Amino acid sequence: MTGSALLFNPGTADFAEFDEETRRQLRAVIDWFEARGKIQLLRDDLDATWVADFLDFVKKEKLFSTFLTPSAYANGDPNKRWDAARNAALSEIFGFYGLAYWYAEQVTILGLGPVWMSDNEAVKKRVAQELEDGGVMAFGLSERDHGADVYNTDLLLTPSDNAEDLADGVGYRASGTKYYIGNGNVASTVSVFGRRTDLEGADAYIWFAADSQHDSYELIDNVVHGQMYVSTFRLNDYPVREEDILHAGPDAFSAALSTVNVGKFNLCSGSIGMVEHAFYEAITHANNRILYGNPVTDFPHVKGSFVDAYARIVAMKLFSDRATDYFRSASREDRRYLLFNPMTKSKVTSEGELVVTLLQDVLAAKSFEKDTYFCEVARLIGTLPRLEGTVHVNVAQIIKFIPNYFFNATTYAPIGTRKDAADDTFFFAQGPARGAGKVQFNDWAPIYEQFAEVPNVARFYEQAQALRTLLGTAGPDADQQKDLDFLLNVGHLFSLIVYGQLILEQAEITDLDRVVLDQIFDFQVRDFSAYVVALHGKAASSEAQQEWAIGAIRKPVVDRDRFERVWEQVKAYDGAYEMRA
């Protein structure tokens, strides 16, 4: 796989890996955006126009109904299923054309999680019909004072002893405010997390289905200025019946975390779509701009930024595609996705932000012009690793897997590419949200050794082995294990090794051009060295760790011919795609 085949291009994408109806619908989405045109899309963004026209298209095409309804509730429609591979493709397209469109689907996915995970058949059937009718959903978890802290919620359900309520089947009255809730203005069903006042601890947690159009549902405002409606809403003695309850007790806690596993997985593909479109604009502009009598791209630092950005985008795609395979193949016995999913939320989205920074350093003033898609991307790319991905939270989760990843390997059957038209039923049957530290992995080293002939893979493998040695001989002591600032740096170093593993696995599957792979591990070596220097400088680092850090710094293997060959691939994207006006 080389050159122009590596990045998504709306003009040439044929989605041959999918079934006929999926191909048709993905193509219909592209055609809708292209027909709308760049001028209108950018105007809608600048005017903060709610995505009503887009949702009309979704309704007409039955897009969310087809992509987000498990086959068990498809009413005989053979095209409906929850298929993470095609959902990722759709998410990438949405990101390519505008984050607001991606977000409308993203929060619908989150809102559906507690529903599809529940045993409440009546609500499931009702929600399936709402999707069929063009409805969108919302996920009522976060609160202003607690964020997404599942352990604390001030949305309270008080048992009702009112005779009229009891006669009407109302068992509770729910009151409280939710904050940062996407689609809260129009969602036909809002999955709301709260706690009962008559119980304590985990037994008190509860999920229930609410209606945003109910009189006791008060829409307060949009937290942000933009096309996305990120609502604050308040429930005022909202009536909750037994038939509205989705989960109760510890199962409700697990449903919250499992929903995030499913619902935020597509952060990676949304970010990828955004940076791909930005890349097309950047290279087409820069490669045709003359400065001091020469093309801008003749300057070495400009070429370096483009090559680095390109390699990072390709790496984002490789990792995300392979992570999808693991997620689709997951089971109670194989929960490796619990490591790879937070990687898509934190590492891939952070890489997207870095790509935009590299390109913006080239475009400079051009990147702020309101008639460019780049301007929109530059403004919004940071929301994914922060507002949605919350890097430090996910890296803290990733750290839990270090001992078994490095020191307690097991053997799993090989996992191939998962583009098959299958329903991902395990997503909604993940089980209790505990035991992450017990998850085991295949030995990580063989895939690195398999690519040892690629110079920078070999160089990075030296660093990876060095980290394993550090953790086995001079790892964080008791005090350092309480120091999250120190541990996060270790987590970033570990993340690079996991990132490289899946990149190499996907490179093998796709027969990736070795010069591109070498260029990817050029930045892997540099990034690892940067985190090593940071660890050395931490106040908590011991003398042994500082000595290790000095010894773990590496310079990538320099190869000018390789660099120029990758640059030729980058140049080929000049004019390869331009959105119609």
Coordinates of C-alpha atoms in Angstrom, one line a residue:
M1 CA 0.0 0.0 0.0
T2 CA 1.6 3.2 -1.2
G3 CA 1.1 6.8 -2.0
S4 CA -2.4 8.1 -2.7
A5 CA -4.0 4.9 -1.5
L6 CA -3.1 5.8 2.1
L7 CA -5.4 8.8 2.7
F8 CA -9.1 9.0 2.3
N9 CA -10.1 10.9 -0.9
P10 CA -13.9 11.5 -1.4
G11 CA -13.4 11.6 -5.2
T12 CA -11.9 8.1 -5.5
A13 CA -13.1 6.2 -2.4
D14 CA -15.1 3.1 -3.5
F15 CA -15.4 1.3 -0.1
A16 CA -14.9 -2.0 -1.9
E17 CA -14.3 -3.7 1.5
F18 CA -18.0 -3.3 2.4
D19 CA -21.3 -4.7 1.2
E20 CA -23.3 -3.1 -1.6
E21 CA -25.7 -1.2 0.6
T22 CA -23.0 0.1 2.9
R23 CA -21.1 1.3 -0.1
R24 CA -24.2 3.1 -1.4
Q25 CA -24.9 4.8 1.9
L26 CA -21.3 6.0 2.4
R27 CA -21.3 7.3 -1.1
A28 CA -24.6 9.1 -0.5
V29 CA -23.1 10.8 2.6
I30 CA -20.2 12.1 0.5
D31 CA -22.5 13.2 -2.3
W32 CA -24.7 15.2 0.2
F33 CA -21.7 17.1 1.6
E34 CA -20.2 17.7 -1.8
A35 CA -23.5 19.0 -3.2
R36 CA -23.9 21.3 -0.2
G37 CA -20.5 22.7 -1.1
K38 CA -17.6 24.2 0.8
I39 CA -19.0 27.7 1.0
Q40 CA -22.2 26.7 2.6
L41 CA -20.5 24.3 5.0
L42 CA -18.1 27.0 6.2
R43 CA -20.9 29.5 6.5
D44 CA -22.9 27.2 8.6
D45 CA -19.9 26.7 10.8
L46 CA -19.2 30.4 11.2
D47 CA -22.9 31.2 11.8
A48 CA -23.1 28.3 14.4
T49 CA -26.1 26.9 12.4
W50 CA -27.6 23.8 14.0
V51 CA -27.3 20.8 11.8
A52 CA -31.0 20.5 11.0
D53 CA -30.5 20.0 7.3
F54 CA -28.0 17.2 7.9
L55 CA -30.4 15.5 10.3
D56 CA -33.1 15.7 7.6
F57 CA -30.8 13.9 5.3
V58 CA -30.0 11.3 8.0
K59 CA -33.8 10.8 8.4
K60 CA -34.4 10.5 4.7
E61 CA -31.5 8.1 4.2
K62 CA -32.3 6.2 7.4
L63 CA -28.5 6.5 8.1
F64 CA -28.3 6.3 11.8
S65 CA -31.1 3.6 11.9
T66 CA -29.1 1.4 9.5
F67 CA -25.7 1.9 11.1
L68 CA -26.6 2.1 14.8
T69 CA -29.4 -0.5 15.2
P70 CA -28.3 -4.0 16.3
S71 CA -29.7 -6.7 14.0
A72 CA -31.9 -8.1 16.8
Y73 CA -34.0 -4.9 16.5
A74 CA -33.8 -4.4 12.8
N75 CA -37.4 -5.6 12.1
G76 CA -36.1 -7.8 9.3
D77 CA -34.0 -5.2 7.5
P78 CA -30.8 -7.2 6.5
N79 CA -28.7 -3.9 6.3
K80 CA -29.2 -2.9 9.9
R81 CA -26.4 -3.9 12.3
W82 CA -23.8 -2.4 14.7
D83 CA -20.6 -2.9 12.7
A84 CA -17.6 -1.0 14.1
A85 CA -15.7 -1.2 10.8
R86 CA -18.3 0.6 8.7
N87 CA -19.1 2.9 11.6
A88 CA -15.5 4.0 11.7
A89 CA -15.6 4.7 7.9
L90 CA -18.7 6.8 8.4
S91 CA -17.1 8.7 11.3
E92 CA -14.1 9.5 9.2
I93 CA -16.3 11.0 6.5
F94 CA -18.1 13.1 9.0
G95 CA -14.8 14.3 10.5
F96 CA -13.6 15.1 7.0
Y97 CA -16.5 17.5 6.4
G98 CA -17.2 19.0 9.8
L99 CA -16.9 18.1 13.5
A100 CA -20.5 19.1 14.1
Y101 CA -21.8 16.3 11.9
W102 CA -19.5 13.8 13.5
Y103 CA -20.7 15.0 17.0
A104 CA -24.4 14.6 16.2
E105 CA -23.7 10.9 15.5
Q106 CA -21.1 10.5 18.3
V107 CA -23.5 11.6 21.1
T108 CA -26.3 9.5 19.5
I109 CA -24.0 6.5 19.9
L110 CA -23.3 7.3 23.5
G111 CA -27.0 7.8 24.2
L112 CA -27.7 4.4 22.7
G113 CA -25.2 2.5 24.8
P114 CA -27.2 2.2 28.0
V115 CA -30.3 1.3 25.9
W116 CA -28.7 -1.5 23.8
M117 CA -26.9 -2.8 27.0
S118 CA -30.1 -3.1 29.0
D119 CA -32.7 -5.8 29.4
N120 CA -35.5 -3.3 28.8
E121 CA -37.1 -4.7 25.6
A122 CA -39.8 -2.1 25.5
V123 CA -37.4 0.8 25.4
K124 CA -35.1 -1.0 22.9
K125 CA -38.0 -1.5 20.5
R126 CA -39.1 2.1 21.0
V127 CA -35.7 3.5 20.4
A128 CA -35.2 1.3 17.3
Q129 CA -38.4 3.0 15.9
E130 CA -37.2 6.4 16.9
L131 CA -34.0 5.8 14.9
E132 CA -36.1 4.6 12.0
D133 CA -38.0 7.9 12.2
G134 CA -34.8 9.9 12.1
G135 CA -34.4 10.5 15.8
V136 CA -31.1 11.2 17.6
M137 CA -30.1 10.4 21.2
A138 CA -28.2 12.0 24.1
F139 CA -26.1 10.7 26.9
G140 CA -26.9 12.4 30.2
L141 CA -23.9 11.5 32.3
S142 CA -21.7 14.5 33.0
E143 CA -22.4 17.3 35.5
R144 CA -20.9 20.7 36.0
D145 CA -19.5 19.9 39.5
H146 CA -18.4 16.4 38.8
G147 CA -17.7 16.1 35.1
A148 CA -17.9 12.5 34.0
D149 CA -17.1 11.2 37.5
V150 CA -19.4 8.2 37.7
Y151 CA -18.9 7.8 41.4
N152 CA -20.6 11.1 42.1
T153 CA -23.9 12.4 40.7
D154 CA -26.3 15.0 42.0
L155 CA -29.1 13.8 39.7
L156 CA -31.4 12.3 42.4
L157 CA -34.3 10.0 42.1
T158 CA -36.6 10.2 45.1
P159 CA -39.2 7.5 45.7
S160 CA -42.7 8.9 45.2
D161 CA -45.4 8.2 47.7
N162 CA -47.9 10.4 45.9
A163 CA -51.1 8.5 45.3
E164 CA -51.6 10.0 41.9
D165 CA -48.0 9.0 40.9
L166 CA -48.5 5.5 42.2
A167 CA -51.7 5.1 40.3
D168 CA -49.9 6.3 37.2
G169 CA -47.0 3.9 37.7
V170 CA -44.6 6.6 38.6
G171 CA -42.1 5.2 41.1
Y172 CA -39.6 8.1 41.4
R173 CA -39.3 11.8 40.8
A174 CA -35.9 12.8 39.3
S175 CA -34.4 16.2 39.9
G176 CA -31.0 17.6 39.0
T177 CA -28.9 19.2 36.3
K178 CA -26.8 17.7 33.5
Y179 CA -24.0 19.6 31.7
Y180 CA -22.2 19.2 28.4
I181 CA -24.9 16.9 27.0
G182 CA -24.8 16.7 23.2
N183 CA -28.1 16.7 21.3
G184 CA -29.9 17.6 24.5
N185 CA -32.0 20.0 22.5
V186 CA -33.7 17.5 20.3
A187 CA -32.9 13.9 21.5
S188 CA -36.0 11.7 21.3
T189 CA -34.4 9.6 24.1
V190 CA -31.9 10.8 26.7
S191 CA -30.2 8.1 28.7
V192 CA -29.8 9.7 32.1
F193 CA -27.5 8.6 34.9
G194 CA -28.5 9.3 38.5
R195 CA -28.8 7.8 42.0
R196 CA -31.6 6.8 44.2
T197 CA -32.0 8.6 47.5
D198 CA -33.3 5.5 49.3
L199 CA -30.1 3.5 48.7
E200 CA -26.4 3.9 49.3
G201 CA -23.2 3.2 47.5
A202 CA -23.2 1.4 44.2
D203 CA -26.7 0.0 44.8
A204 CA -28.0 3.5 44.3
Y205 CA -26.8 4.0 40.7
I206 CA -29.5 4.0 38.0
W207 CA -29.9 4.7 34.3
F208 CA -33.3 5.7 32.9
A209 CA -34.7 6.8 29.6
A210 CA -36.0 10.4 29.5
D211 CA -37.8 12.5 26.8
S212 CA -36.3 15.9 26.0
Q213 CA -39.7 17.2 25.0
H214 CA -41.3 16.4 28.4
D215 CA -42.6 19.3 30.4
S216 CA -40.4 18.3 33.3
Y217 CA -37.3 18.4 31.1
E218 CA -36.0 22.0 31.1
L219 CA -33.5 22.9 28.4
I220 CA -31.3 25.7 29.7
D221 CA -28.7 26.6 27.1
N222 CA -25.9 25.5 24.8
V223 CA -22.6 25.5 26.7
V224 CA -20.6 26.3 23.6
H225 CA -20.9 28.6 20.6
G226 CA -21.0 26.4 17.5
Q227 CA -23.1 24.2 15.4
M228 CA -23.0 21.5 18.0
Y229 CA -25.6 21.7 20.7
V230 CA -23.8 20.8 23.9
S231 CA -26.6 21.3 26.3
T232 CA -27.3 22.0 29.9
F233 CA -30.6 20.6 31.0
R234 CA -32.5 20.3 34.3
L235 CA -35.0 17.7 35.3
N236 CA -37.6 19.1 37.6
D237 CA -39.5 16.3 39.4
Y238 CA -39.3 14.3 36.2
P239 CA -41.6 11.2 36.5
V240 CA -39.7 7.9 36.2
R241 CA -41.6 4.7 35.8
E242 CA -40.4 1.2 36.1
E243 CA -40.6 0.8 32.4
D244 CA -38.1 3.7 31.9
I245 CA -35.4 2.1 34.0
L246 CA -32.5 0.7 32.0
H247 CA -30.0 -0.3 34.6
A248 CA -29.8 -0.3 38.4
G249 CA -27.1 -0.8 41.0
P250 CA -23.6 -2.0 40.1
D251 CA -24.8 -2.8 36.6
A252 CA -25.6 0.8 36.0
F253 CA -22.0 1.7 36.9
S254 CA -20.7 -0.9 34.5
A255 CA -23.0 0.3 31.7
A256 CA -21.6 3.8 32.1
L257 CA -18.0 2.7 31.5
S258 CA -18.9 0.1 28.8
T259 CA -20.9 2.8 26.9
V260 CA -17.8 5.0 26.9
N261 CA -15.8 2.1 25.5
V262 CA -18.2 1.9 22.6
G263 CA -19.3 5.5 22.3
K264 CA -15.9 7.2 22.2
F265 CA -14.0 4.7 20.1
N266 CA -14.8 6.8 17.0
L267 CA -12.8 9.8 18.4
C268 CA -9.9 8.4 16.4
S269 CA -11.7 8.2 13.0
G270 CA -13.3 11.6 13.5
S271 CA -9.8 13.1 14.1
I272 CA -8.4 11.3 11.1
G273 CA -11.0 12.7 8.8
M274 CA -10.4 16.2 10.1
V275 CA -6.6 16.1 9.5
E276 CA -6.9 14.4 6.1
H277 CA -9.0 17.3 4.7
A278 CA -6.7 19.8 6.4
F279 CA -3.7 18.0 4.8
Y280 CA -5.1 18.3 1.3
E281 CA -5.7 22.0 1.7
A282 CA -2.2 22.6 3.2
I283 CA -0.2 20.8 0.6
T284 CA -2.2 22.2 -2.3
H285 CA -1.7 25.7 -1.0
A286 CA 2.0 25.4 0.0
N287 CA 3.2 23.6 -3.1
N288 CA 1.8 26.3 -5.3
R289 CA 2.9 29.3 -3.3
I290 CA 6.0 31.1 -4.4
L291 CA 8.1 32.9 -1.8
Y292 CA 11.4 34.7 -2.4
G293 CA 11.3 33.2 -6.0
N294 CA 10.9 29.6 -4.9
P295 CA 8.0 27.3 -4.0
V296 CA 7.4 27.3 -0.3
T297 CA 7.9 23.5 -0.3
D298 CA 11.5 24.0 -1.4
F299 CA 12.4 25.1 2.2
P300 CA 13.8 22.1 4.2
H301 CA 11.8 22.9 7.3
V302 CA 8.5 23.0 5.3
K303 CA 9.3 19.7 3.6
G304 CA 10.2 18.3 7.1
S305 CA 6.8 19.4 8.5
F306 CA 4.9 17.9 5.7
V307 CA 6.7 14.6 5.8
D308 CA 6.3 14.3 9.5
A309 CA 2.6 15.2 9.3
Y310 CA 2.0 12.7 6.6
A311 CA 3.7 9.9 8.4
R312 CA 1.7 10.7 11.6
I313 CA -1.6 10.6 9.7
V314 CA -0.7 7.3 8.1
A315 CA 0.2 6.0 11.6
M316 CA -3.1 7.2 13.0
K317 CA -5.0 5.3 10.4
L318 CA -2.9 2.1 10.8
F319 CA -3.3 2.0 14.5
S320 CA -7.1 2.8 14.4
D321 CA -7.8 0.2 11.7
R322 CA -6.0 -2.5 13.7
A323 CA -7.7 -1.5 17.0
T324 CA -11.0 -1.9 15.3
D325 CA -10.1 -5.5 14.5
Y326 CA -9.4 -6.2 18.2
F327 CA -12.6 -4.5 19.3
R328 CA -14.7 -6.4 16.9
S329 CA -13.1 -9.7 17.9
A330 CA -13.3 -9.1 21.7
S331 CA -15.0 -11.4 24.2
R332 CA -15.1 -12.0 27.9
E333 CA -12.0 -14.1 27.4
D334 CA -10.2 -11.5 25.2
R335 CA -10.4 -8.0 26.6
R336 CA -7.3 -6.5 25.0
Y337 CA -9.6 -3.8 23.6
L338 CA -9.6 -2.3 27.1
L339 CA -6.0 -1.1 26.4
F340 CA -6.4 -0.3 22.7
N341 CA -9.6 1.7 23.1
P342 CA -8.2 4.4 25.4
M343 CA -5.3 4.6 23.0
T344 CA -7.6 5.6 20.2
K345 CA -9.1 8.3 22.5
S346 CA -5.9 9.7 23.8
K347 CA -3.0 8.9 21.6
V348 CA -4.6 9.1 18.1
T349 CA -6.5 12.3 18.9
S350 CA -3.3 13.9 20.4
E351 CA -1.5 13.0 17.2
G352 CA -4.2 14.7 15.2
E353 CA -3.6 17.9 17.1
L354 CA 0.1 17.6 16.5
V355 CA -0.5 17.1 12.8
V356 CA -2.5 20.3 12.7
T357 CA 0.2 22.2 14.5
L358 CA 2.8 21.0 12.0
L359 CA 0.7 22.1 9.1
Q360 CA -0.3 25.4 10.7
D361 CA 3.4 26.3 11.2
V362 CA 3.6 26.0 7.4
L363 CA 0.4 27.8 6.4
A364 CA 0.8 30.5 9.0
A365 CA -1.6 33.4 8.2
K366 CA -3.5 31.3 5.6
S367 CA -4.6 28.9 8.3
F368 CA -6.7 31.6 9.9
E369 CA -8.7 32.6 6.8
K370 CA -12.4 31.9 7.2
D371 CA -12.8 30.5 3.7
T372 CA -10.6 27.5 4.5
Y373 CA -11.6 24.2 6.1
F374 CA -8.3 24.3 7.8
C375 CA -9.4 27.3 9.9
E376 CA -12.3 25.2 11.3
V377 CA -10.1 22.2 12.0
A378 CA -7.4 24.3 13.8
R379 CA -10.1 25.7 16.0
L380 CA -11.8 22.4 16.9
I381 CA -9.1 19.7 16.7
G382 CA -8.2 20.2 20.4
T383 CA -11.7 19.3 21.5
L384 CA -11.1 15.6 20.8
P385 CA -8.1 14.9 23.1
R386 CA -9.5 17.3 25.7
L387 CA -13.3 17.7 25.8
E388 CA -14.0 14.2 24.5
G389 CA -10.8 12.1 24.9
T390 CA -9.4 13.5 28.2
V391 CA -5.9 12.4 27.6
H392 CA -4.7 12.2 31.3
V393 CA -7.7 10.1 32.3
N394 CA -7.1 7.6 29.4
V395 CA -3.3 7.5 30.0
A396 CA -4.0 6.7 33.7
Q397 CA -6.2 3.9 32.5
I398 CA -3.5 2.6 30.1
I399 CA -0.9 2.4 32.9
K400 CA -2.9 -0.4 34.5
F401 CA -1.9 -2.7 31.7
I402 CA 1.9 -2.3 31.9
P403 CA 2.7 -5.3 34.2
N404 CA 0.9 -7.9 32.1
Y405 CA 1.8 -6.4 28.8
F406 CA 5.5 -6.6 29.5
F407 CA 5.9 -9.4 32.1
N408 CA 3.0 -11.8 31.8
A409 CA 2.2 -12.6 28.2
T410 CA -0.2 -15.3 27.1
T411 CA -1.2 -16.7 23.7
Y412 CA -4.3 -15.8 21.7
A413 CA -5.4 -17.1 18.3
P414 CA -4.5 -14.7 15.5
I415 CA -7.0 -11.9 14.7
G416 CA -7.4 -11.0 11.1
T417 CA -8.9 -8.0 9.4
R418 CA -12.5 -7.5 10.4
K419 CA -14.4 -5.9 7.6
D420 CA -17.0 -8.6 7.5
A421 CA -20.7 -7.6 7.7
A422 CA -21.2 -8.9 11.2
D423 CA -23.2 -7.5 14.2
D424 CA -20.8 -6.6 17.0
T425 CA -23.0 -8.0 19.8
F426 CA -20.3 -8.1 22.4
F427 CA -20.2 -4.3 22.5
F428 CA -23.4 -4.5 24.5
A429 CA -22.5 -7.5 26.6
Q430 CA -19.1 -6.5 28.0
G431 CA -19.9 -7.5 31.6
P432 CA -18.7 -5.9 34.8
A433 CA -16.3 -3.0 34.6
R434 CA -13.5 -4.5 36.6
G435 CA -10.4 -6.6 36.2
A436 CA -8.5 -4.4 33.7
G437 CA -5.3 -5.3 35.5
K438 CA -5.8 -8.9 34.8
V439 CA -6.0 -8.6 31.0
Q440 CA -3.2 -10.4 29.3
F441 CA -1.6 -9.9 25.9
N442 CA 0.3 -11.8 23.3
D443 CA 4.1 -11.2 23.5
W444 CA 4.6 -7.7 22.0
A445 CA 8.2 -8.3 20.9
P446 CA 7.9 -10.7 17.9
I447 CA 6.2 -8.2 15.6
Y448 CA 9.1 -5.7 16.3
E449 CA 11.6 -8.4 15.6
Q450 CA 9.8 -9.3 12.4
F451 CA 10.5 -5.8 11.0
A452 CA 14.0 -5.5 12.4
E453 CA 15.3 -4.9 8.8
V454 CA 13.5 -1.5 8.9
P455 CA 16.2 0.7 10.5
N456 CA 14.1 2.9 12.7
V457 CA 11.9 0.0 13.8
A458 CA 15.1 -1.6 15.0
R459 CA 16.2 1.6 16.7
F460 CA 12.8 2.1 18.4
Y461 CA 12.8 -1.5 19.5
E462 CA 16.0 -0.8 21.4
Q463 CA 14.1 1.9 23.3
A464 CA 11.2 -0.3 23.9
Q465 CA 13.4 -3.0 25.4
A466 CA 15.1 -0.4 27.5
L467 CA 11.7 0.7 29.0
R468 CA 10.9 -2.9 29.9
T469 CA 14.3 -3.2 31.6
L470 CA 13.7 0.0 33.6
L471 CA 10.3 -1.1 34.8
G472 CA 11.7 -4.5 35.8
T473 CA 14.7 -3.0 37.7
A474 CA 14.1 0.6 38.7
G475 CA 10.3 1.1 38.1
P476 CA 8.2 3.6 40.1
D477 CA 8.6 3.2 43.8
A478 CA 5.7 3.5 46.3
D479 CA 5.9 7.3 46.4
Q480 CA 6.2 7.6 42.6
Q481 CA 3.1 5.4 42.1
K482 CA 1.1 8.0 44.0
D483 CA 2.6 10.8 41.8
L484 CA 0.3 11.0 38.8
D485 CA 2.5 13.6 37.1
F486 CA 5.4 11.1 37.1
L487 CA 3.3 8.1 36.2
L488 CA 1.7 9.9 33.2
N489 CA 5.1 10.3 31.7
V490 CA 5.7 6.6 32.1
G491 CA 2.3 6.0 30.5
H492 CA 3.2 8.1 27.5
L493 CA 6.4 6.1 27.0
F494 CA 4.4 2.8 27.3
S495 CA 1.8 4.1 24.9
L496 CA 4.4 4.6 22.1
I497 CA 5.3 0.9 22.3
V498 CA 1.6 -0.2 22.1
Y499 CA 1.1 2.3 19.3
G500 CA 4.1 0.8 17.4
Q501 CA 2.9 -2.7 17.9
L502 CA -0.5 -2.2 16.2
I503 CA 1.1 0.0 13.5
L504 CA 3.4 -2.9 12.6
E505 CA 0.6 -5.4 12.7
Q506 CA -1.4 -3.3 10.3
A507 CA 1.7 -2.6 8.1
E508 CA 2.1 -6.4 7.7
I509 CA -1.6 -6.8 6.8
T510 CA -1.6 -4.0 4.2
D511 CA 2.0 -4.5 3.0
L512 CA 2.8 -0.9 3.7
D513 CA 5.6 0.7 1.8
R514 CA 8.7 0.2 3.9
V515 CA 9.9 3.8 3.4
V516 CA 6.8 5.1 4.9
L517 CA 7.0 2.7 7.8
D518 CA 10.6 3.7 8.4
Q519 CA 9.5 7.4 8.4
I520 CA 6.8 6.6 11.0
F521 CA 9.3 5.0 13.3
D522 CA 11.6 8.0 12.8
F523 CA 9.1 10.1 14.7
Q524 CA 8.5 7.3 17.2
V525 CA 12.2 7.3 18.1
R526 CA 12.1 11.1 18.5
D527 CA 8.9 11.1 20.5
F528 CA 10.3 8.4 22.9
S529 CA 13.4 10.4 23.4
A530 CA 11.4 13.5 24.2
Y531 CA 9.4 11.7 26.9
V532 CA 12.7 10.2 28.2
V533 CA 14.1 13.7 28.6
A534 CA 10.9 14.8 30.4
L535 CA 11.2 11.8 32.8
H536 CA 14.8 12.7 33.5
G537 CA 13.6 16.2 34.5
K538 CA 10.8 15.1 36.8
A539 CA 11.3 16.1 40.4
A540 CA 10.4 12.6 41.5
S541 CA 12.9 10.7 39.2
S542 CA 15.5 8.7 41.0
E543 CA 19.2 8.7 40.2
A544 CA 18.9 5.2 38.6
Q545 CA 16.0 6.5 36.5
Q546 CA 17.9 9.5 35.4
E547 CA 20.9 7.4 34.5
W548 CA 18.5 5.1 32.5
A549 CA 17.0 8.1 30.7
I550 CA 20.3 9.4 29.5
G551 CA 21.1 5.9 28.1
A552 CA 17.7 5.5 26.4
I553 CA 17.9 8.6 24.2
R554 CA 18.3 7.7 20.6
K555 CA 18.6 9.6 17.3
P556 CA 16.6 8.2 14.4
V557 CA 18.5 6.6 11.6
V558 CA 18.9 9.3 8.9
D559 CA 18.3 8.4 5.3
R560 CA 17.9 11.2 2.8
D561 CA 16.8 9.0 0.0
R562 CA 14.0 7.6 2.2
F563 CA 12.9 11.1 3.2
E564 CA 12.8 12.2 -0.4
R565 CA 10.8 9.2 -1.5
V566 CA 8.2 10.0 1.2
W567 CA 8.2 13.6 0.2
E568 CA 7.4 12.6 -3.4
Q569 CA 4.3 10.8 -2.0
V570 CA 3.4 13.9 -0.1
K571 CA 3.7 16.1 -3.2
A572 CA 1.3 13.7 -5.1
Y573 CA -1.5 15.0 -2.9
D574 CA -1.2 18.5 -4.3
G575 CA -4.5 19.0 -6.1
A576 CA -5.6 15.4 -5.5
Y577 CA -8.7 16.6 -3.8
E578 CA -10.5 20.0 -3.5
M579 CA -14.0 20.3 -2.3
R580 CA -16.4 21.9 -4.7
A581 CA -17.4 25.5 -3.8

